[in-house]
Coordinates of N, CA and C in Angstrom, one line a residue:
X960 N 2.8 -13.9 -25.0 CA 3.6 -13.4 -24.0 C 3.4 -14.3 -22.7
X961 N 4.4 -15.2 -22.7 CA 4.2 -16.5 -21.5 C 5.7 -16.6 -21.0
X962 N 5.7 -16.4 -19.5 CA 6.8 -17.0 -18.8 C 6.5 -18.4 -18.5
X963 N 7.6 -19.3 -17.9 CA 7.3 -20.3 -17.6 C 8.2 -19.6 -15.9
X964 N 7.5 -20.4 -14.9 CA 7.9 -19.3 -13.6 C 8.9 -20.8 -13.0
X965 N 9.3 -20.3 -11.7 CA 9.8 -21.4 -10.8 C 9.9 -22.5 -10.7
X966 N 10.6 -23.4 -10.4 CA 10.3 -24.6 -9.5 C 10.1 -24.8 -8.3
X967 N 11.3 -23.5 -7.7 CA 10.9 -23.5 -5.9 C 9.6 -22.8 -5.7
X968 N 9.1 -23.7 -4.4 CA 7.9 -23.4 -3.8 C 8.1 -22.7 -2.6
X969 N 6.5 -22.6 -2.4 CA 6.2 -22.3 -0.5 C 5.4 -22.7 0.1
X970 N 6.3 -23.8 1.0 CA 5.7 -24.4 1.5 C 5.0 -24.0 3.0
X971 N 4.2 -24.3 3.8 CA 3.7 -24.2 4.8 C 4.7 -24.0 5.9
X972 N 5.9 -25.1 5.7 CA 6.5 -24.8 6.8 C 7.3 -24.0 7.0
X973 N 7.9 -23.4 5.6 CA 8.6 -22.6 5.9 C 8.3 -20.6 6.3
X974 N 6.9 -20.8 6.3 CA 6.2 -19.6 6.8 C 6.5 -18.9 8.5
X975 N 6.4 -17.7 8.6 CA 6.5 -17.4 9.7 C 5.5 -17.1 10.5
X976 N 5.2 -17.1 11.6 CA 4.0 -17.5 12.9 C 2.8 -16.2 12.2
X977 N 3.6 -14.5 11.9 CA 2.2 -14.2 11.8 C 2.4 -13.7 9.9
X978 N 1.4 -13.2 9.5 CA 1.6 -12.8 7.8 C 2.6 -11.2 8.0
X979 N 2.8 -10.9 8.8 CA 3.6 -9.1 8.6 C 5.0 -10.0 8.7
X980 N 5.1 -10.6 9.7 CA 7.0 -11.5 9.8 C 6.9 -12.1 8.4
X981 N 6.1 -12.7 7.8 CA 6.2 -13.1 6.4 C 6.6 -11.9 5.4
X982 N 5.8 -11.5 5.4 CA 5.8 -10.0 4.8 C 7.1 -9.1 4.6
X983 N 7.4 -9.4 5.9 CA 8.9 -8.6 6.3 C 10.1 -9.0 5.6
X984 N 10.3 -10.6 5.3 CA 11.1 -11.4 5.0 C 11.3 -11.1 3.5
X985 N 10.1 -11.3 2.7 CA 9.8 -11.2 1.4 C 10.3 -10.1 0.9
X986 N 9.6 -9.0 1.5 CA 9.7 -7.4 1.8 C 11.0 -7.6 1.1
X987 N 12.0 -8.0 2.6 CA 13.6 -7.7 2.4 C 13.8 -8.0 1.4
X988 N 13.9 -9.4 0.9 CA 14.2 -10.1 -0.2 C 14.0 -9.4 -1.6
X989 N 12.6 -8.6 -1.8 CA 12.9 -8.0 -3.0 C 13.8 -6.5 -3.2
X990 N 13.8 -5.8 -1.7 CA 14.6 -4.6 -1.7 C 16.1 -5.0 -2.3
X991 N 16.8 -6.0 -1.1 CA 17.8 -6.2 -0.8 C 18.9 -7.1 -1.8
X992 N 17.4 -8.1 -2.3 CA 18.1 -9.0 -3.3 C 17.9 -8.8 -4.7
X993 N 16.6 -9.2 -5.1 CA 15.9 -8.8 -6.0 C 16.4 -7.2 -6.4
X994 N 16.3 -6.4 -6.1 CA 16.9 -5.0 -6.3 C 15.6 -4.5 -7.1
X995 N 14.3 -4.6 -6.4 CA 13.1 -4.3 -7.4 C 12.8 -2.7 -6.7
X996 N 12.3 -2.1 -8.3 CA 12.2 -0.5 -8.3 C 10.7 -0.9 -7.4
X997 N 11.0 0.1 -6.2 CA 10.0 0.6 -5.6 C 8.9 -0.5 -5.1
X998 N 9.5 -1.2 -4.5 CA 9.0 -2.8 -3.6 C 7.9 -2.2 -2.8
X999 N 8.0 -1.2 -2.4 CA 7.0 -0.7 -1.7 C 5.7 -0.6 -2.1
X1000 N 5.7 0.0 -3.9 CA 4.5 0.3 -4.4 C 3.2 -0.8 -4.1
X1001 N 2.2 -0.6 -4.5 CA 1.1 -1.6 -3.9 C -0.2 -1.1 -4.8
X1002 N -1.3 -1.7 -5.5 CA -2.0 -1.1 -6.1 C -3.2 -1.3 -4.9
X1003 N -3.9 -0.2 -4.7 CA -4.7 -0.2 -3.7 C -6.4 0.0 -4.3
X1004 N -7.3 -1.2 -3.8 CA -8.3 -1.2 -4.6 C -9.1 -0.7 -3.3
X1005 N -9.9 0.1 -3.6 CA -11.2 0.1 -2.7 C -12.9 0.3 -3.7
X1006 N -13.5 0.6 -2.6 CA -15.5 0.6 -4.1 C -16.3 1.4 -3.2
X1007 N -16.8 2.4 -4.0 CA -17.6 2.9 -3.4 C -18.9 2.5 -2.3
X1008 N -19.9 3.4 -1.8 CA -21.2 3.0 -1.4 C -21.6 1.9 -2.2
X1009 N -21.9 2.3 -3.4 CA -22.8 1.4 -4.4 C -22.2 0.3 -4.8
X1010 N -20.9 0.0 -4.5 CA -19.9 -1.1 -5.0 C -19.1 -1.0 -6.1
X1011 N -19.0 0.3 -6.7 CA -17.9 0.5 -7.8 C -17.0 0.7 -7.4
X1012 N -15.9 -0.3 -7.9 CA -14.7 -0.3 -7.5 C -13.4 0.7 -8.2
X1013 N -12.7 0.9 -7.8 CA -11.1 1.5 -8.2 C -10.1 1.1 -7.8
X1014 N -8.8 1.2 -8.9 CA -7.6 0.9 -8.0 C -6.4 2.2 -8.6
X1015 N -5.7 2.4 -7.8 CA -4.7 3.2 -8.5 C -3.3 2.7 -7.3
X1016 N -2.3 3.0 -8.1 CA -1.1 2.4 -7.1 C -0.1 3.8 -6.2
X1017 N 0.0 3.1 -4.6 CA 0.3 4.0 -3.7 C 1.6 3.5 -3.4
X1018 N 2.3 4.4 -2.2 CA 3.6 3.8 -2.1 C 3.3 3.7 -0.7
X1019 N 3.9 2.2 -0.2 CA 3.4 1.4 1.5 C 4.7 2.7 2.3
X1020 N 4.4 3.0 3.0 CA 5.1 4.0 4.2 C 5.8 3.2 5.2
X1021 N 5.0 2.4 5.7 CA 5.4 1.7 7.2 C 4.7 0.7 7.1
X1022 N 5.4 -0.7 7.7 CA 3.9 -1.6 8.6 C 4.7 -2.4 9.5
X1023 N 3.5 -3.1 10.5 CA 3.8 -3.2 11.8 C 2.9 -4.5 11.9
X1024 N 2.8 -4.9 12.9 CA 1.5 -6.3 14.1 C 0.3 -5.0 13.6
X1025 N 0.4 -3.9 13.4 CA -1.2 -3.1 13.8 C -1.8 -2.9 12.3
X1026 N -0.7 -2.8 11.4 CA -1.3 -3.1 10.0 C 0.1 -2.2 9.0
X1027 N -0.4 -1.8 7.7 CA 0.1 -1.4 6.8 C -0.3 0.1 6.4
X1028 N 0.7 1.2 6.4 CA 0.0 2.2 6.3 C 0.7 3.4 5.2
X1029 N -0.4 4.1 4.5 CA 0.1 4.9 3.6 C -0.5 6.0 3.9
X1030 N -0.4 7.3 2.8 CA -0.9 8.7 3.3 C -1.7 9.0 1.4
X1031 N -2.5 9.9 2.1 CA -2.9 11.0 0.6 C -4.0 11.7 1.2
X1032 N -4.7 12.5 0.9 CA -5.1 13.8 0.5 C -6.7 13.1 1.3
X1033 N -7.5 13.6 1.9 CA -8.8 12.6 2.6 C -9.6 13.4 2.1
X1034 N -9.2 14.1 0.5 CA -10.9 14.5 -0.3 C -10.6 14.0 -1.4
X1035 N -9.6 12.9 -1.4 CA -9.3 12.1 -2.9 C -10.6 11.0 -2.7
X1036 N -10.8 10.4 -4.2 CA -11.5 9.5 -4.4 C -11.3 8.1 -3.7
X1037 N -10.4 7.5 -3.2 CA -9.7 6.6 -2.7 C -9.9 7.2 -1.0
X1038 N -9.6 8.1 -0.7 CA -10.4 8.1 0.9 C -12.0 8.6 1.1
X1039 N -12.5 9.3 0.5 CA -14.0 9.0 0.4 C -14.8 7.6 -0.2
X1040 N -13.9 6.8 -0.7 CA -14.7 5.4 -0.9 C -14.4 4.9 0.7
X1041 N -13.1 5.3 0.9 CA -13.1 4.2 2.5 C -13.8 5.3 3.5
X1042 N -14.4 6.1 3.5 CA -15.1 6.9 4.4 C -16.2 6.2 4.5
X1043 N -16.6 5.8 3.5 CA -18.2 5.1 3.1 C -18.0 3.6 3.2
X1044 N -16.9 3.2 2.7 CA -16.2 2.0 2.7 C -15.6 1.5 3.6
X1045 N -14.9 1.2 4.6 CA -13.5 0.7 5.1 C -12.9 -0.6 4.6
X1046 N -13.7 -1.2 4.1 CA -12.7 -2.8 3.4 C -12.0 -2.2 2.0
X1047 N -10.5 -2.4 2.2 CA -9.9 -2.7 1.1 C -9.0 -3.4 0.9
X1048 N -8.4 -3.7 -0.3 CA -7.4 -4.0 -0.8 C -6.1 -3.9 -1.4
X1049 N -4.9 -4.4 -1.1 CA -3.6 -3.9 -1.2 C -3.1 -5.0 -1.7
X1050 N -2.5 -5.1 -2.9 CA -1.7 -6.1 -3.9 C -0.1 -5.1 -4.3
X1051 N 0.7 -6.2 -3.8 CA 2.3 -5.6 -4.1 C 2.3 -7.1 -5.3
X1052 N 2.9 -6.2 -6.5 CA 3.0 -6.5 -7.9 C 4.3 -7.5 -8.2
X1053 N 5.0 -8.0 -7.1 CA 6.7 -8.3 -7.5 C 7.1 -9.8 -8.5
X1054 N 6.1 -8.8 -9.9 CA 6.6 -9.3 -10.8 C 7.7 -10.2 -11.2
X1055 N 9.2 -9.9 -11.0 CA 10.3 -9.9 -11.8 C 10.7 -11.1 -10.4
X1056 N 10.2 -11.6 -9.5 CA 10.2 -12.6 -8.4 C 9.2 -13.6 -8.7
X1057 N 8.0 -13.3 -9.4 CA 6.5 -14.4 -9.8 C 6.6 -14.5 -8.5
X1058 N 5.9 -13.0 -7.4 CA 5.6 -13.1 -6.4 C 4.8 -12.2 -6.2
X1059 N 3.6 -12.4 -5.3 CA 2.5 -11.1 -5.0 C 2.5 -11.7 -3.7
X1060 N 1.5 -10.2 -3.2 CA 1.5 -10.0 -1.4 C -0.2 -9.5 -1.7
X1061 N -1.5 -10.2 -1.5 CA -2.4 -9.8 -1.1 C -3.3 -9.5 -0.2
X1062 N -3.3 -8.3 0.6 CA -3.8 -8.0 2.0 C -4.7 -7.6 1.7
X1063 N -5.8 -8.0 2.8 CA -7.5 -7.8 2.9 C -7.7 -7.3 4.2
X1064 N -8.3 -5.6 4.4 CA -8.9 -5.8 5.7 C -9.5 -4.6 6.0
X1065 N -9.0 -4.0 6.6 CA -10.2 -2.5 7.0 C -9.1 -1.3 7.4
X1066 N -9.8 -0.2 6.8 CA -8.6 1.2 6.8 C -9.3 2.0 8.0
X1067 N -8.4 2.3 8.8 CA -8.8 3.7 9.4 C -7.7 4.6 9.5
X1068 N -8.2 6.2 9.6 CA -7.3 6.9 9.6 C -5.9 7.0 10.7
X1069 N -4.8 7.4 10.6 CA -4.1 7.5 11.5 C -4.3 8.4 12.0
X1070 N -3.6 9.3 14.0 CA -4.0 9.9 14.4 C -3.1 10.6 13.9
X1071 N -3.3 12.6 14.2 CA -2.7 13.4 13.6 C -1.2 13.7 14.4
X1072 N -0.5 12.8 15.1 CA 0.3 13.3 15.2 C 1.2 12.2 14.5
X1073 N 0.7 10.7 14.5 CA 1.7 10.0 13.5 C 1.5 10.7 12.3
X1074 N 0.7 11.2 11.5 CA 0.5 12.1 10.4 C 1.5 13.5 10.1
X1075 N 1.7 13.6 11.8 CA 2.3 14.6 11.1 C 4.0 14.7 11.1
X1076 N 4.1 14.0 12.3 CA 5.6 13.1 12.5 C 6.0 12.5 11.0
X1077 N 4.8 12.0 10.2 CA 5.6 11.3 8.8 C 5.9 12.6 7.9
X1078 N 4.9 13.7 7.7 CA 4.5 14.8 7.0 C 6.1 15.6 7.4
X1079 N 6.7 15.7 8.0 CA 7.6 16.4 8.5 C 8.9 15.6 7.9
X1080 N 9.0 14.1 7.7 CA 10.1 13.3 6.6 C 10.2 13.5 5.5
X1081 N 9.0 14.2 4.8 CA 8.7 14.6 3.4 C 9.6 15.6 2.4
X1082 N 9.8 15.7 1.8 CA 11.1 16.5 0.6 C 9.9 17.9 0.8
X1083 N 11.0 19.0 0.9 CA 9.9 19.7 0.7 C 8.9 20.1 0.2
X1084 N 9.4 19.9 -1.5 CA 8.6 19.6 -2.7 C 7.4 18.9 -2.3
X1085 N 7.8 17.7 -1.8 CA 6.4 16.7 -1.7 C 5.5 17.7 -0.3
X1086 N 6.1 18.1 0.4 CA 5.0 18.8 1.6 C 4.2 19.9 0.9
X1087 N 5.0 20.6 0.2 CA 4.1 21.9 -0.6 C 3.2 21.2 -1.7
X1088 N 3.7 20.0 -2.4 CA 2.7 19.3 -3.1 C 1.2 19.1 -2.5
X1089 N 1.3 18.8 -1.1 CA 0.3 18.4 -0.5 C -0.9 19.4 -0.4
X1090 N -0.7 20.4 -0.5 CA -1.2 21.5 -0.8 C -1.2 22.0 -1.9
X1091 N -0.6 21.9 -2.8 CA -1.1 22.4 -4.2 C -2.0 21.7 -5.1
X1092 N -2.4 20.4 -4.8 CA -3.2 19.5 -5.7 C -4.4 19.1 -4.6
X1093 N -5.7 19.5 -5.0 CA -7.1 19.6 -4.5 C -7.1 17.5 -5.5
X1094 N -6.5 16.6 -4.5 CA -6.5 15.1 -5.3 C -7.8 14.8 -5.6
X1095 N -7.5 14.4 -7.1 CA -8.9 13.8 -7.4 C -9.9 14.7 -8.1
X1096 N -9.9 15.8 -7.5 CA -10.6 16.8 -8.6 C -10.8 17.3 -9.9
X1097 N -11.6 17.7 -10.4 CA -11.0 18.1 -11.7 C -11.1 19.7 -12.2
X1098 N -10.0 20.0 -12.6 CA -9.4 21.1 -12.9 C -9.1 22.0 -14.3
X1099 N -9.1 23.1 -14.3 CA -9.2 23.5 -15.7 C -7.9 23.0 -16.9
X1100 N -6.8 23.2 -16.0 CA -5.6 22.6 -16.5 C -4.4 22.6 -15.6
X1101 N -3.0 22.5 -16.3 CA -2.1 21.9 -15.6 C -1.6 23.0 -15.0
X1102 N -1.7 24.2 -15.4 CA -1.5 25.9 -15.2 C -2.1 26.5 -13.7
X1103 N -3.1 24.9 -13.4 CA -4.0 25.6 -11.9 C -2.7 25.1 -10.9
X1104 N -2.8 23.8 -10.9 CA -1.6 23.2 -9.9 C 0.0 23.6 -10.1
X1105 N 0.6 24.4 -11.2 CA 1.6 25.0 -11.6 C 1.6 26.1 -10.6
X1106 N 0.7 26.8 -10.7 CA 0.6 28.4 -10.1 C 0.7 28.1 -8.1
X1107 N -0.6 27.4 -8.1 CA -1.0 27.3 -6.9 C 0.7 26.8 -6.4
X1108 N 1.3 26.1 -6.9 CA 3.1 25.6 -5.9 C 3.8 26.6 -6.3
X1109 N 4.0 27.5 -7.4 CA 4.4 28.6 -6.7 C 4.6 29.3 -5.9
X1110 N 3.0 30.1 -5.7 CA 2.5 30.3 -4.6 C 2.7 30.2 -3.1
X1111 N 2.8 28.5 -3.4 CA 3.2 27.8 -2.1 C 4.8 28.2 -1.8
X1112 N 5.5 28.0 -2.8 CA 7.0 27.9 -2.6 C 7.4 29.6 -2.2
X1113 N 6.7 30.8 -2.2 CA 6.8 32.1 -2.6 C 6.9 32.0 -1.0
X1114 N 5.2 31.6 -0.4 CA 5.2 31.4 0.8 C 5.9 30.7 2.1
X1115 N 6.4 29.6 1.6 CA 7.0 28.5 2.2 C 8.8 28.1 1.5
X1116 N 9.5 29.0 1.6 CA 11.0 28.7 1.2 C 11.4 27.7 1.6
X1117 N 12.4 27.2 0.6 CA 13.2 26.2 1.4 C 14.2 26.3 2.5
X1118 N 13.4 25.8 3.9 CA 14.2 25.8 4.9 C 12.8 26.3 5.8
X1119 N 12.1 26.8 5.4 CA 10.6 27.0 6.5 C 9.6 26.1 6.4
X1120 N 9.4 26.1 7.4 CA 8.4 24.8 8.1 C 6.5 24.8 7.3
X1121 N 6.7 23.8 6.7 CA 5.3 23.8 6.0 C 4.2 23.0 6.9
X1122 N 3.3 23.8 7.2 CA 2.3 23.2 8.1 C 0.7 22.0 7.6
X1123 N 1.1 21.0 8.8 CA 0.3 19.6 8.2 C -0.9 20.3 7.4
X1124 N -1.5 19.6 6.4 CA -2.6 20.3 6.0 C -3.7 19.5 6.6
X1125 N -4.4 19.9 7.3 CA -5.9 19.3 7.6 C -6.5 18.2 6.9
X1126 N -6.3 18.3 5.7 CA -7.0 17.6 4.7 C -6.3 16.2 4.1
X1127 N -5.1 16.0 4.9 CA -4.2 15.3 4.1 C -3.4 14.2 5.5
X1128 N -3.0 13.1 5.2 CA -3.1 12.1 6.6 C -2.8 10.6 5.2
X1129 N -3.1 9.7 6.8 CA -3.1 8.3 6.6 C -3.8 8.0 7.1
X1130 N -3.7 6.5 6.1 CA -4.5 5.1 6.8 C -3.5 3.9 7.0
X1131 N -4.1 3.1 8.0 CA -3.7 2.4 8.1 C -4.6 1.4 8.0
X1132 N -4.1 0.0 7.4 CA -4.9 -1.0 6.7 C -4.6 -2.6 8.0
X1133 N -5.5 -2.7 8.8 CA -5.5 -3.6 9.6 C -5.7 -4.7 9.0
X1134 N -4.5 -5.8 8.7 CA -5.2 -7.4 7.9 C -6.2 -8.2 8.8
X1135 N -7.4 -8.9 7.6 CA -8.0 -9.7 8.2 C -7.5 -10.8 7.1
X1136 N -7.2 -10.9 6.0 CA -6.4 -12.2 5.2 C -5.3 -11.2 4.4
X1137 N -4.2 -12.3 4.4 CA -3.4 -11.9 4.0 C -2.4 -13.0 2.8
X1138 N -2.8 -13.2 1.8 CA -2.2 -13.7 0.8 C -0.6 -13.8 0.4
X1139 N 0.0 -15.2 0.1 CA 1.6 -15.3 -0.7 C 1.5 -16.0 -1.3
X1140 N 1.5 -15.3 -2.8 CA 1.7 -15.9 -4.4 C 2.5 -16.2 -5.0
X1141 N 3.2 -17.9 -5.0 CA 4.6 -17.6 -5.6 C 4.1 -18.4 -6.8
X1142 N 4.8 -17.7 -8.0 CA 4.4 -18.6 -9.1 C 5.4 -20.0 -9.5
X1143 N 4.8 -21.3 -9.8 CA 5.3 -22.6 -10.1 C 5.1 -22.8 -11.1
X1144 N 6.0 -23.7 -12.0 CA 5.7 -24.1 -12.8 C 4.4 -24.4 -13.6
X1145 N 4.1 -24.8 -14.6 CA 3.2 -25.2 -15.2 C 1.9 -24.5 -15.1
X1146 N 1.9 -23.3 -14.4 CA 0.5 -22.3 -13.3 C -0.1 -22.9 -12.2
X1147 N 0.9 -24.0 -12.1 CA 0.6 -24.6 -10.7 C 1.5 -24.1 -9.1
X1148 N 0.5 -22.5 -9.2 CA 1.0 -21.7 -8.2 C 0.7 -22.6 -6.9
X1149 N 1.8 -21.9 -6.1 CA 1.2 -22.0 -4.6 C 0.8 -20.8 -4.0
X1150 N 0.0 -21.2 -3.0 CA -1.0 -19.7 -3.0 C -1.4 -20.1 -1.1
X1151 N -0.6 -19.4 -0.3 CA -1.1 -19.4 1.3 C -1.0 -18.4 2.2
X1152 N -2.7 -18.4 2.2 CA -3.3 -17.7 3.4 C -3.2 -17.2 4.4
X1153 N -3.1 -16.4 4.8 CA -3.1 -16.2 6.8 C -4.6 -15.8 6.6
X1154 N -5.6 -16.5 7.9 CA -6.4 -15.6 8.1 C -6.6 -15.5 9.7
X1155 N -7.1 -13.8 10.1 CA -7.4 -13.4 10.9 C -8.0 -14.9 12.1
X1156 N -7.8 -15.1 13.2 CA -8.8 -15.5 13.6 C -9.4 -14.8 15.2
X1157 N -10.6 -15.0 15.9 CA -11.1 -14.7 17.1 C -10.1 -14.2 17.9
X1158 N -9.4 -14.9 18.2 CA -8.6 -15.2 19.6 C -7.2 -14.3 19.7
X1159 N -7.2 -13.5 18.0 CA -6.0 -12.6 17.2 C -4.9 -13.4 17.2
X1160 N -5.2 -14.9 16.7 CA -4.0 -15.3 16.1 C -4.5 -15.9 14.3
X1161 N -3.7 -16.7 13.8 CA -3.8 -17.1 12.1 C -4.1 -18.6 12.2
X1162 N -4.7 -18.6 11.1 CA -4.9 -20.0 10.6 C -4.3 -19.8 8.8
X1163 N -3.7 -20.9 8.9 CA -3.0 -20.8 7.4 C -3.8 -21.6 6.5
X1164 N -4.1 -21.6 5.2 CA -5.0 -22.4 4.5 C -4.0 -21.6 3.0
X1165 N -4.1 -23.5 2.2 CA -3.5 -23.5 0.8 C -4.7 -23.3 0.2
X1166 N -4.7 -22.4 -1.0 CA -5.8 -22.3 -2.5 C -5.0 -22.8 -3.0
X1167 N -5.8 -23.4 -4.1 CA -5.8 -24.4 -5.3 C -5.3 -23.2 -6.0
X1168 N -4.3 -23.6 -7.1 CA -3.8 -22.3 -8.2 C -4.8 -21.7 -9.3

């Protein structure tokens, strides 16, 4: 199972001043052109205290110059590694392009009212989900999380205001490197860097494929 990928490259010059205007560009390109399911997705690795690592895939919400940000549940496995952790990593998969987006840098939570301003965009379904699933835990069966949205929905109709849960929010992922993987021919990728520097501007640097 072998593609043979591209001929067009990426070159240095045609990059934009910081890696998110890059990002943005790309971004569009796969919503708009490409027509890729769910361009957003991102598989997000982070590792515990002891350095064991995980990844499972999130959906990107928003990003900005301040960083990249998503939401879930802050007694899932994935926000108690960054509790103990803050460095992770965010890889957007855009396969069907022989394109990736690799961001490196540090999560902190968002504050609770951008949390809850997003929490309020949410389908209802997804707000009362937020509360029916204890993320990450484990459970006797599918009959616990079945009952408990019930419950929820018994309490919370459609059309009544479901309240932020405490336990549930975002991070936002501030880049310190920021990777563009376009695949070339022969696996002779081109592969360029932004990285963080002092002064909060980039230095761009090519990896070898």
């Amino acid at each position: 199972m072998r593609e043979q990928y591209r001929a067009e490259g990426l070159a240095e010059a045609d990059l934009a001043a910081t890696p998110v205007e890059q990002f943005a560009r790309w971004f569009k390109q796969a919503a708009t052109e490409a027509h890729l399911f769910e361009p957003n997705a991102m598989v997000v690795s982070t590792a515990d205290a002891e350095g064991h690592p995980s990844s499972r895939t999130v959906l990107l919400k928003q990003f900005d110059e301040q960083g990249f940000v998503f939401y879930t549940n802050y007694d899932s496995r994935k926000a108690s590694d960054l509790a103990r952790n803050p460095y992770v990593s965010l890889l957007f998969p855009w396969h069907p392009m022989a394109r990736q987006v690799i961001v490196t840098g540090v999560a902190r939570r968002t504050g609770r009212d951008e949390t809850a301003a997003y929490f309020r965009t949410r389908p209802h379904g997804s707000q009362l989900g937020a509360w029916a699933s204890a993320q990450s835990s484990v459970i006797d069966s599918r009959d616990q999380v079945d009952t408990a949205y019930t419950d929820l929905a018994a309490r919370y109709p459609e059309g009544e205001q479901v309240p932020v849960p405490p336990h549930w929010g975002g991070f936002r992922v501030a880049p310190e490197r920021v990777e563009f993987w376009q695949g070339r021919e022969n696996r002779l990728h081109d592969r360029l860097r932004y990285v963080a520097e002092a002064d909060g501007g980039w230095r761009v640097e090519r990896l070898s494929p």
